[in-house]
Amino acid sequence: MAENEFVVTPWEVSGEIDYEKLITRFGTQKIDDALKERIKKDFGELHFMIERDLIFSHRDLIEYLEAFEKKEPIYLYTGRGPSGKIHLGHMIPLMFTKWLQDMTGATLLFQFTDDEKFLFKDKLSRKETLDYAYENMLDVIALGFKPENTKFIIDTQNAKTMYPLSLEVAKKLTLSTAKAVFGFENHTNVGSIYFTSMQTVPAMLPTIIEGKPTRVLIPCAIDQDPHFRVTRDIIPKLGYPKPALIHSKMMPSLRVAGKMSASDEESAIYTTDSEETVNKKVARAFTGGRATLEEQKKLGGNPDICSVCAYFKFFFEPNTQKLEKRLNAYRKGKVMDGENKQELAKRINKFLKQHQAKREKARSKLKKYLFKDIVV
Ligand code: TRP
């Protein structure tokens, strides 16, 4: 891999991502100032993630907003691949989805792709991915989603709905398209090649449920965009509207450049981590600090490469003025890493304490969220 190269696919994210370049590479649209204004006008407020370009790109968002303005029925669709525990990076698009739902009142279909993670991860059994799906649901519920307008679809458990519709998609998807979009090769197992058909189905369901063409917005991390290029190409041919997309950036790892990886336990903070674990991980985080304290006081730190600063930006300092103040102080050498880390650990632990309590309470409510199969 050449220097400055980066890879973003649904199965691999590596290197230092240039998001401007990614917009060009993927052919998506940037969320510019005019669009931010429109969102603010429609919803009455702007989420800090949009303000800070953490939510930065889209496809056909304007059409979705138009449908919202005309009070047409609209849906949200997002998902999670249950390959392990949820970490803070996974929470970014989920929290943003919650905000979108609060703003629009839209029903959310939430897909758990236990089939995907079984097919793509050598080491995971069907039982393990299904168990993770139920575990991950607790985190979603803890974010405040309500069963009245939030439905969890599990691919293997809702096969009665999912399978027939995925067939319709698969029939229109050629091997050469799948290879071109996902980079599959001859040694790729055929289940993996089929899988994208399953990820398309929830974009069709709102139209079936409502009995008329119904718009869907898919909030997702940008690495999922390739799936929805397939979706947007195929489902209009089957009589369904093209879904709109809104993309988030990947939350950086605590240890190095690149996204948090669920496989590197140290690079991410899990929603179930104890206070002690959080303190330890934050203490070891990669920062934009200098070799010595003296140097840092004189020359300042570099917030642009500092993972502790990134955590404030992505998650733990929602007030943008306060964020700027914090980052400036760091840049000028007025705030040192120790202080920054201590404050971050405090905020993470405060958040997790509440989240973990809600997460435990969610166990008894889980059943109410499960999608009931429909006749397709
Ligand atoms: N494939 C996604 C993952 O690995 C899960 C997913 C399914 C998803 N449907 C989605 C993510 C819709 C975002 C939007 O995590």
CSV table of C-alpha atoms and ligand atoms in Angstrom, one decimal:
chain,number,residue,atom,x,y,z
A,1,MET,CA,0.0,0.0,0.0
A,2,ALA,CA,1.5,3.3,-1.1
A,3,GLU,CA,1.9,6.1,1.5
A,4,ASN,CA,-1.2,8.2,1.9
A,5,GLU,CA,-3.3,5.3,0.5
A,6,PHE,CA,-6.3,4.3,2.4
A,7,VAL,CA,-8.9,1.5,2.0
A,8,VAL,CA,-12.6,1.9,2.8
A,9,THR,CA,-14.8,-1.0,2.1
A,10,PRO,CA,-17.6,-2.7,4.2
A,11,TRP,CA,-15.0,-5.3,5.3
A,12,GLU,CA,-11.8,-3.3,5.6
A,13,VAL,CA,-11.0,0.2,6.8
A,14,SER,CA,-7.3,1.1,6.9
A,15,GLY,CA,-4.9,3.9,6.4
A,16,GLU,CA,-5.5,7.6,7.0
A,17,ILE,CA,-8.8,8.4,5.4
A,18,ASP,CA,-9.0,11.5,3.2
A,19,TYR,CA,-12.8,12.1,3.3
A,20,GLU,CA,-12.8,14.7,0.5
A,21,LYS,CA,-11.1,12.1,-1.7
A,22,LEU,CA,-13.6,9.5,-0.6
A,23,ILE,CA,-16.5,11.6,-1.7
A,24,THR,CA,-15.0,11.7,-5.1
A,25,ARG,CA,-14.0,8.0,-5.1
A,26,PHE,CA,-17.5,6.9,-4.0
A,27,GLY,CA,-19.4,9.6,-6.0
A,28,THR,CA,-21.4,10.9,-3.1
A,29,GLN,CA,-22.4,14.5,-2.3
A,30,LYS,CA,-20.8,16.7,0.4
A,31,ILE,CA,-23.0,18.2,3.1
A,32,ASP,CA,-22.3,21.8,2.3
A,33,ASP,CA,-23.3,25.0,4.2
A,34,ALA,CA,-26.5,25.4,2.1
A,35,LEU,CA,-27.6,21.9,3.0
A,36,LYS,CA,-26.8,22.4,6.6
A,37,GLU,CA,-29.0,25.5,6.6
A,38,ARG,CA,-31.8,23.6,5.1
A,39,ILE,CA,-31.5,20.8,7.6
A,40,LYS,CA,-31.5,23.4,10.4
A,41,LYS,CA,-34.6,25.1,8.9
A,42,ASP,CA,-36.5,21.8,8.5
A,43,PHE,CA,-35.6,20.3,12.0
A,44,GLY,CA,-35.2,23.5,14.0
A,45,GLU,CA,-31.7,22.6,15.1
A,46,LEU,CA,-28.5,21.2,13.8
A,47,HIS,CA,-26.8,18.2,15.4
A,48,PHE,CA,-23.2,19.0,16.4
A,49,MET,CA,-22.0,16.0,14.3
A,50,ILE,CA,-23.3,17.8,11.2
A,51,GLU,CA,-21.9,21.1,12.3
A,52,ARG,CA,-18.5,19.5,12.7
A,53,ASP,CA,-18.6,17.5,9.4
A,54,LEU,CA,-18.5,14.2,11.3
A,55,ILE,CA,-21.7,13.6,9.3
A,56,PHE,CA,-20.3,14.8,6.1
A,57,SER,CA,-21.7,13.2,3.0
A,58,HIS,CA,-25.0,12.1,1.5
A,59,ARG,CA,-27.0,10.7,-1.5
A,60,ASP,CA,-30.4,12.3,-2.3
A,61,LEU,CA,-30.8,13.8,1.1
A,62,ILE,CA,-32.6,16.8,-0.5
A,63,GLU,CA,-35.4,14.6,-1.9
A,64,TYR,CA,-35.8,13.0,1.6
A,65,LEU,CA,-36.1,16.5,3.2
A,66,GLU,CA,-38.7,17.5,0.5
A,67,ALA,CA,-40.8,14.4,1.5
A,68,PHE,CA,-40.4,15.4,5.1
A,69,GLU,CA,-41.5,19.0,4.3
A,70,LYS,CA,-44.5,17.7,2.4
A,71,LYS,CA,-45.4,15.5,5.4
A,72,GLU,CA,-45.2,12.4,3.3
A,73,PRO,CA,-44.6,9.1,5.3
A,74,ILE,CA,-40.9,8.5,5.7
A,75,TYR,CA,-38.8,5.8,7.3
A,76,LEU,CA,-35.3,5.4,8.7
A,77,TYR,CA,-33.2,2.3,8.2
A,78,THR,CA,-29.9,1.5,9.8
A,79,GLY,CA,-28.1,-1.6,11.1
A,80,ARG,CA,-25.4,-3.4,12.9
A,81,GLY,CA,-23.2,-6.4,12.1
A,82,PRO,CA,-23.1,-8.3,15.3
A,83,SER,CA,-19.5,-9.5,15.3
A,84,GLY,CA,-18.7,-8.5,18.9
A,85,LYS,CA,-19.4,-6.0,21.6
A,86,ILE,CA,-20.4,-2.5,20.8
A,87,HIS,CA,-17.7,0.2,21.2
A,88,LEU,CA,-18.0,4.0,21.3
A,89,GLY,CA,-17.2,4.3,17.6
A,90,HIS,CA,-20.2,2.2,16.7
A,91,MET,CA,-22.4,4.5,18.8
A,92,ILE,CA,-21.7,7.6,16.6
A,93,PRO,CA,-24.1,6.7,13.7
A,94,LEU,CA,-26.6,5.2,16.2
A,95,MET,CA,-26.8,8.4,18.3
A,96,PHE,CA,-27.1,10.3,15.1
A,97,THR,CA,-29.9,8.0,14.0
A,98,LYS,CA,-31.7,8.7,17.3
A,99,TRP,CA,-31.5,12.4,16.7
A,100,LEU,CA,-32.9,11.9,13.1
A,101,GLN,CA,-35.8,10.0,14.6
A,102,ASP,CA,-36.5,12.6,17.2
A,103,MET,CA,-36.5,15.3,14.5
A,104,THR,CA,-38.7,13.4,12.0
A,105,GLY,CA,-40.8,11.0,14.0
A,106,ALA,CA,-40.0,8.4,11.4
A,107,THR,CA,-40.2,4.7,12.1
A,108,LEU,CA,-36.8,3.0,12.2
A,109,LEU,CA,-36.1,-0.4,10.8
A,110,PHE,CA,-32.9,-1.7,12.5
A,111,GLN,CA,-31.2,-4.7,10.9
A,112,PHE,CA,-28.9,-7.1,12.7
A,113,THR,CA,-26.9,-9.0,10.1
A,114,ASP,CA,-26.0,-12.1,12.0
A,115,ASP,CA,-25.7,-13.9,8.7
A,116,GLU,CA,-23.2,-11.4,7.4
A,117,LYS,CA,-20.9,-11.8,10.3
A,118,PHE,CA,-21.2,-15.6,10.2
A,119,LEU,CA,-20.2,-15.5,6.5
A,120,PHE,CA,-17.4,-13.0,6.7
A,121,LYS,CA,-15.7,-14.0,10.0
A,122,ASP,CA,-13.9,-17.3,10.0
A,123,LYS,CA,-14.0,-17.7,13.7
A,124,LEU,CA,-17.6,-16.9,14.5
A,125,SER,CA,-20.4,-19.5,14.6
A,126,ARG,CA,-24.0,-18.9,13.8
A,127,LYS,CA,-24.8,-19.0,17.5
A,128,GLU,CA,-22.2,-16.5,18.4
A,129,THR,CA,-23.3,-13.9,15.9
A,130,LEU,CA,-27.0,-14.4,17.0
A,131,ASP,CA,-26.0,-14.0,20.6
A,132,TYR,CA,-24.1,-10.8,19.8
A,133,ALA,CA,-27.2,-9.5,18.0
A,134,TYR,CA,-29.2,-9.8,21.2
A,135,GLU,CA,-26.4,-8.3,23.2
A,136,ASN,CA,-26.0,-5.4,20.8
A,137,MET,CA,-29.7,-4.7,20.9
A,138,LEU,CA,-29.3,-3.7,24.6
A,139,ASP,CA,-27.0,-0.9,23.6
A,140,VAL,CA,-29.5,0.3,20.9
A,141,ILE,CA,-32.4,0.3,23.4
A,142,ALA,CA,-30.2,2.1,26.0
A,143,LEU,CA,-29.9,5.0,23.6
A,144,GLY,CA,-33.6,5.7,24.1
A,145,PHE,CA,-35.2,4.2,21.0
A,146,LYS,CA,-38.8,3.3,21.6
A,147,PRO,CA,-40.6,0.1,20.6
A,148,GLU,CA,-43.5,1.9,19.1
A,149,ASN,CA,-41.4,3.2,16.2
A,150,THR,CA,-38.3,1.0,16.3
A,151,LYS,CA,-38.2,-2.5,14.9
A,152,PHE,CA,-35.3,-4.9,15.1
A,153,ILE,CA,-34.9,-7.3,12.2
A,154,ILE,CA,-32.5,-10.2,12.6
A,155,ASP,CA,-31.6,-11.7,9.3
A,156,THR,CA,-31.8,-15.4,10.3
A,157,GLN,CA,-34.7,-15.0,12.6
A,158,ASN,CA,-36.8,-13.0,10.2
A,159,ALA,CA,-35.9,-15.2,7.2
A,160,LYS,CA,-39.6,-15.5,6.4
A,161,THR,CA,-39.7,-11.9,5.4
A,162,MET,CA,-36.1,-11.4,4.4
A,163,TYR,CA,-35.3,-14.4,2.2
A,164,PRO,CA,-38.0,-14.0,-0.5
A,165,LEU,CA,-37.3,-10.3,-0.9
A,166,SER,CA,-33.5,-10.9,-1.0
A,167,LEU,CA,-34.2,-13.4,-3.9
A,168,GLU,CA,-35.7,-10.6,-5.9
A,169,VAL,CA,-32.6,-8.5,-5.4
A,170,ALA,CA,-30.2,-11.4,-6.0
A,171,LYS,CA,-31.9,-12.2,-9.3
A,172,LYS,CA,-31.0,-8.7,-10.5
A,173,LEU,CA,-27.4,-8.7,-9.2
A,174,THR,CA,-24.7,-10.2,-11.4
A,175,LEU,CA,-21.4,-11.6,-10.2
A,176,SER,CA,-19.5,-9.0,-12.2
A,177,THR,CA,-21.3,-6.2,-10.4
A,178,ALA,CA,-20.6,-7.8,-7.0
A,179,LYS,CA,-17.0,-8.2,-7.9
A,180,ALA,CA,-16.7,-4.6,-9.2
A,181,VAL,CA,-18.4,-3.1,-6.1
A,182,PHE,CA,-16.9,-5.3,-3.4
A,183,GLY,CA,-13.7,-6.6,-4.8
A,184,PHE,CA,-14.8,-10.2,-4.4
A,185,GLU,CA,-12.5,-12.9,-5.9
A,186,ASN,CA,-12.8,-16.5,-6.9
A,187,HIS,CA,-11.9,-17.7,-3.4
A,188,THR,CA,-14.7,-15.7,-1.8
A,189,ASN,CA,-17.4,-17.9,-0.4
A,190,VAL,CA,-20.7,-17.7,-2.3
A,191,GLY,CA,-22.6,-16.7,0.8
A,192,SER,CA,-20.6,-13.5,1.1
A,193,ILE,CA,-21.4,-12.7,-2.5
A,194,TYR,CA,-25.1,-13.2,-1.9
A,195,PHE,CA,-25.2,-11.3,1.4
A,196,THR,CA,-25.6,-7.8,0.0
A,197,SER,CA,-29.0,-8.8,-1.2
A,198,MET,CA,-30.0,-9.2,2.4
A,199,GLN,CA,-28.7,-5.7,3.3
A,200,THR,CA,-30.9,-4.2,0.6
A,201,VAL,CA,-34.2,-5.7,1.9
A,202,PRO,CA,-35.0,-3.3,4.7
A,203,ALA,CA,-34.9,-0.5,2.2
A,204,MET,CA,-37.9,-2.2,0.4
A,205,LEU,CA,-39.9,-3.0,3.5
A,206,PRO,CA,-41.4,0.5,4.2
A,207,THR,CA,-43.1,0.5,0.8
A,208,ILE,CA,-44.5,-3.0,1.5
A,209,ILE,CA,-45.6,-2.1,5.0
A,210,GLU,CA,-47.2,1.2,4.0
A,211,GLY,CA,-48.7,-0.2,0.8
A,212,LYS,CA,-47.4,2.7,-1.3
A,213,PRO,CA,-44.0,4.1,-2.4
A,214,THR,CA,-42.3,5.2,0.8
A,215,ARG,CA,-39.0,7.1,1.2
A,216,VAL,CA,-36.3,5.8,3.3
A,217,LEU,CA,-33.2,7.5,4.7
A,218,ILE,CA,-30.2,5.3,5.7
A,219,PRO,CA,-27.8,6.8,8.2
A,220,CYS,CA,-24.6,4.8,8.1
A,221,ALA,CA,-20.9,5.0,8.4
A,222,ILE,CA,-19.4,5.7,5.0
A,223,ASP,CA,-17.8,2.2,4.7
A,224,GLN,CA,-21.4,0.8,4.1
A,225,ASP,CA,-22.0,3.0,1.1
A,226,PRO,CA,-21.0,0.2,-1.5
A,227,HIS,CA,-24.0,-1.9,-0.4
A,228,PHE,CA,-26.4,0.9,-1.0
A,229,ARG,CA,-25.0,1.7,-4.4
A,230,VAL,CA,-26.2,-1.8,-5.3
A,231,THR,CA,-29.5,-1.1,-3.5
A,232,ARG,CA,-30.1,2.1,-5.3
A,233,ASP,CA,-29.3,0.5,-8.6
A,234,ILE,CA,-31.6,-2.5,-8.2
A,235,ILE,CA,-34.7,-1.7,-6.2
A,236,PRO,CA,-36.1,1.0,-8.5
A,237,LYS,CA,-36.2,-1.7,-11.1
A,238,LEU,CA,-38.4,-3.7,-8.7
A,239,GLY,CA,-40.8,-0.7,-8.1
A,240,TYR,CA,-39.4,0.7,-4.9
A,241,PRO,CA,-38.1,4.3,-4.4
A,242,LYS,CA,-34.3,4.8,-4.2
A,243,PRO,CA,-33.3,5.2,-0.6
A,244,ALA,CA,-31.4,8.4,0.5
A,245,LEU,CA,-28.2,8.1,2.5
A,246,ILE,CA,-26.4,10.1,5.1
A,247,HIS,CA,-22.8,9.2,6.0
A,248,SER,CA,-20.7,9.5,9.1
A,249,LYS,CA,-16.9,9.4,9.4
A,250,MET,CA,-15.2,6.6,11.3
A,251,MET,CA,-14.3,7.4,14.9
A,252,PRO,CA,-10.5,7.2,15.2
A,253,SER,CA,-8.8,4.6,17.2
A,254,LEU,CA,-7.4,5.5,20.7
A,255,ARG,CA,-4.0,4.1,19.7
A,256,VAL,CA,-3.1,5.0,16.1
A,257,ALA,CA,-4.5,6.6,13.0
A,258,GLY,CA,-7.4,4.8,11.5
A,259,LYS,CA,-10.8,3.7,12.8
A,260,MET,CA,-11.4,1.8,16.0
A,261,SER,CA,-11.1,-1.8,15.5
A,262,ALA,CA,-13.3,-4.2,17.4
A,263,SER,CA,-10.5,-6.8,17.1
A,264,ASP,CA,-7.9,-4.7,18.9
A,265,GLU,CA,-9.3,-4.5,22.4
A,266,GLU,CA,-7.0,-1.7,23.4
A,267,SER,CA,-7.9,0.6,20.6
A,268,ALA,CA,-11.6,1.0,21.5
A,269,ILE,CA,-13.7,1.6,24.6
A,270,TYR,CA,-16.6,-0.9,24.9
A,271,THR,CA,-19.9,0.1,26.3
A,272,THR,CA,-19.4,-2.6,29.0
A,273,ASP,CA,-15.9,-1.5,30.1
A,274,SER,CA,-15.4,-0.8,33.8
A,275,GLU,CA,-14.2,2.5,35.1
A,276,GLU,CA,-10.8,0.9,35.8
A,277,THR,CA,-10.5,-0.3,32.2
A,278,VAL,CA,-11.5,3.1,30.8
A,279,ASN,CA,-8.9,4.8,32.9
A,280,LYS,CA,-6.2,2.4,31.7
A,281,LYS,CA,-7.1,2.7,28.1
A,282,VAL,CA,-7.3,6.5,28.1
A,283,ALA,CA,-4.0,6.7,30.0
A,284,ARG,CA,-2.3,4.8,27.2
A,285,ALA,CA,-4.0,6.7,24.4
A,286,PHE,CA,-2.1,8.2,21.5
A,287,THR,CA,-1.9,12.0,21.8
A,288,GLY,CA,-0.6,15.0,19.9
A,289,GLY,CA,1.8,15.7,22.7
A,290,ARG,CA,5.5,16.5,22.5
A,291,ALA,CA,8.4,14.4,23.8
A,292,THR,CA,8.7,16.4,27.0
A,293,LEU,CA,6.4,18.5,29.1
A,294,GLU,CA,8.7,21.5,28.7
A,295,GLU,CA,8.6,21.2,24.9
A,296,GLN,CA,4.9,20.9,24.9
A,297,LYS,CA,4.4,24.1,27.0
A,298,LYS,CA,6.7,26.0,24.6
A,299,LEU,CA,5.5,24.6,21.3
A,300,GLY,CA,2.0,23.3,22.1
A,301,GLY,CA,0.4,20.0,21.2
A,302,ASN,CA,-1.2,19.0,17.9
A,303,PRO,CA,-4.9,18.4,18.3
A,304,ASP,CA,-5.3,17.2,14.7
A,305,ILE,CA,-3.5,13.9,15.4
A,306,CYS,CA,-4.5,13.5,19.0
A,307,SER,CA,-6.9,10.7,19.7
A,308,VAL,CA,-7.9,12.2,23.1
A,309,CYS,CA,-8.9,15.5,21.3
A,310,ALA,CA,-10.8,13.4,18.7
A,311,TYR,CA,-12.9,11.8,21.4
A,312,PHE,CA,-13.9,15.2,22.6
A,313,LYS,CA,-14.8,16.2,19.1
A,314,PHE,CA,-16.7,13.1,18.1
A,315,PHE,CA,-18.5,12.5,21.4
A,316,PHE,CA,-17.6,14.1,24.7
A,317,GLU,CA,-17.8,17.8,24.1
A,318,PRO,CA,-21.1,18.5,22.3
A,319,ASN,CA,-20.8,22.3,22.9
A,320,THR,CA,-18.8,23.5,19.9
A,321,GLN,CA,-17.6,26.7,21.6
A,322,LYS,CA,-16.2,24.8,24.5
A,323,LEU,CA,-14.6,22.3,22.1
A,324,GLU,CA,-12.8,25.1,20.2
A,325,LYS,CA,-11.6,26.5,23.5
A,326,ARG,CA,-10.3,23.1,24.6
A,327,LEU,CA,-8.5,22.4,21.3
A,328,ASN,CA,-7.0,25.9,21.2
A,329,ALA,CA,-5.6,25.6,24.7
A,330,TYR,CA,-4.1,22.3,23.7
A,331,ARG,CA,-2.6,23.8,20.6
A,332,LYS,CA,-1.1,26.7,22.6
A,333,GLY,CA,0.5,24.4,25.2
A,334,LYS,CA,-1.9,25.6,27.9
A,335,VAL,CA,-3.5,22.2,28.5
A,336,MET,CA,-1.3,19.1,28.8
A,337,ASP,CA,-2.1,15.5,27.9
A,338,GLY,CA,-2.4,14.4,31.5
A,339,GLU,CA,-5.2,17.0,32.2
A,340,ASN,CA,-6.9,16.2,28.9
A,341,LYS,CA,-6.9,12.5,29.5
A,342,GLN,CA,-8.2,12.8,33.0
A,343,GLU,CA,-11.1,15.0,31.9
A,344,LEU,CA,-11.9,12.6,29.0
A,345,ALA,CA,-11.8,9.5,31.3
A,346,LYS,CA,-14.1,11.3,33.7
A,347,ARG,CA,-16.6,12.1,31.0
A,348,ILE,CA,-16.5,8.6,29.4
A,349,ASN,CA,-17.1,7.0,32.8
A,350,LYS,CA,-20.0,9.3,33.6
A,351,PHE,CA,-21.6,8.4,30.3
A,352,LEU,CA,-20.9,4.7,30.6
A,353,LYS,CA,-22.3,4.5,34.1
A,354,GLN,CA,-25.7,5.8,32.9
A,355,HIS,CA,-25.5,3.8,29.7
A,356,GLN,CA,-24.8,0.5,31.5
A,357,ALA,CA,-27.7,1.0,33.9
A,358,LYS,CA,-30.1,1.6,30.9
A,359,ARG,CA,-28.5,-1.4,29.1
A,360,GLU,CA,-29.4,-3.7,32.0
A,361,LYS,CA,-32.9,-2.4,32.2
A,362,ALA,CA,-33.3,-3.0,28.4
A,363,ARG,CA,-33.1,-6.8,28.8
A,364,SER,CA,-36.7,-7.1,29.9
A,365,LYS,CA,-38.0,-4.8,27.1
A,366,LEU,CA,-36.2,-6.4,24.2
A,367,LYS,CA,-39.1,-8.5,23.0
A,368,LYS,CA,-41.2,-5.5,22.2
A,369,TYR,CA,-38.7,-4.3,19.6
A,370,LEU,CA,-38.6,-7.5,17.6
A,371,PHE,CA,-39.9,-7.2,14.0
A,372,LYS,CA,-42.9,-9.5,13.3
A,373,ASP,CA,-42.7,-11.2,10.0
A,374,ILE,CA,-45.0,-10.0,7.3
A,375,VAL,CA,-46.4,-11.7,4.2
A,376,VAL,CA,-44.3,-10.8,1.3
B,1,TRP,N1,-23.2,-4.3,7.4
B,1,TRP,C1,-23.4,-3.5,8.6
B,1,TRP,C2,-22.2,-3.8,9.5
B,1,TRP,O1,-21.4,-4.6,9.3
B,1,TRP,C3,-24.7,-3.7,9.3
B,1,TRP,C4,-25.8,-3.0,8.5
B,1,TRP,C5,-26.9,-3.7,8.0
B,1,TRP,C6,-26.0,-1.6,8.3
B,1,TRP,N2,-27.8,-2.8,7.4
B,1,TRP,C7,-27.3,-1.5,7.6
B,1,TRP,C8,-25.3,-0.5,8.7
B,1,TRP,C9,-27.8,-0.3,7.3
B,1,TRP,C10,-25.8,0.8,8.4
B,1,TRP,C11,-27.1,0.9,7.7
B,1,TRP,O2,-22.1,-3.2,10.5
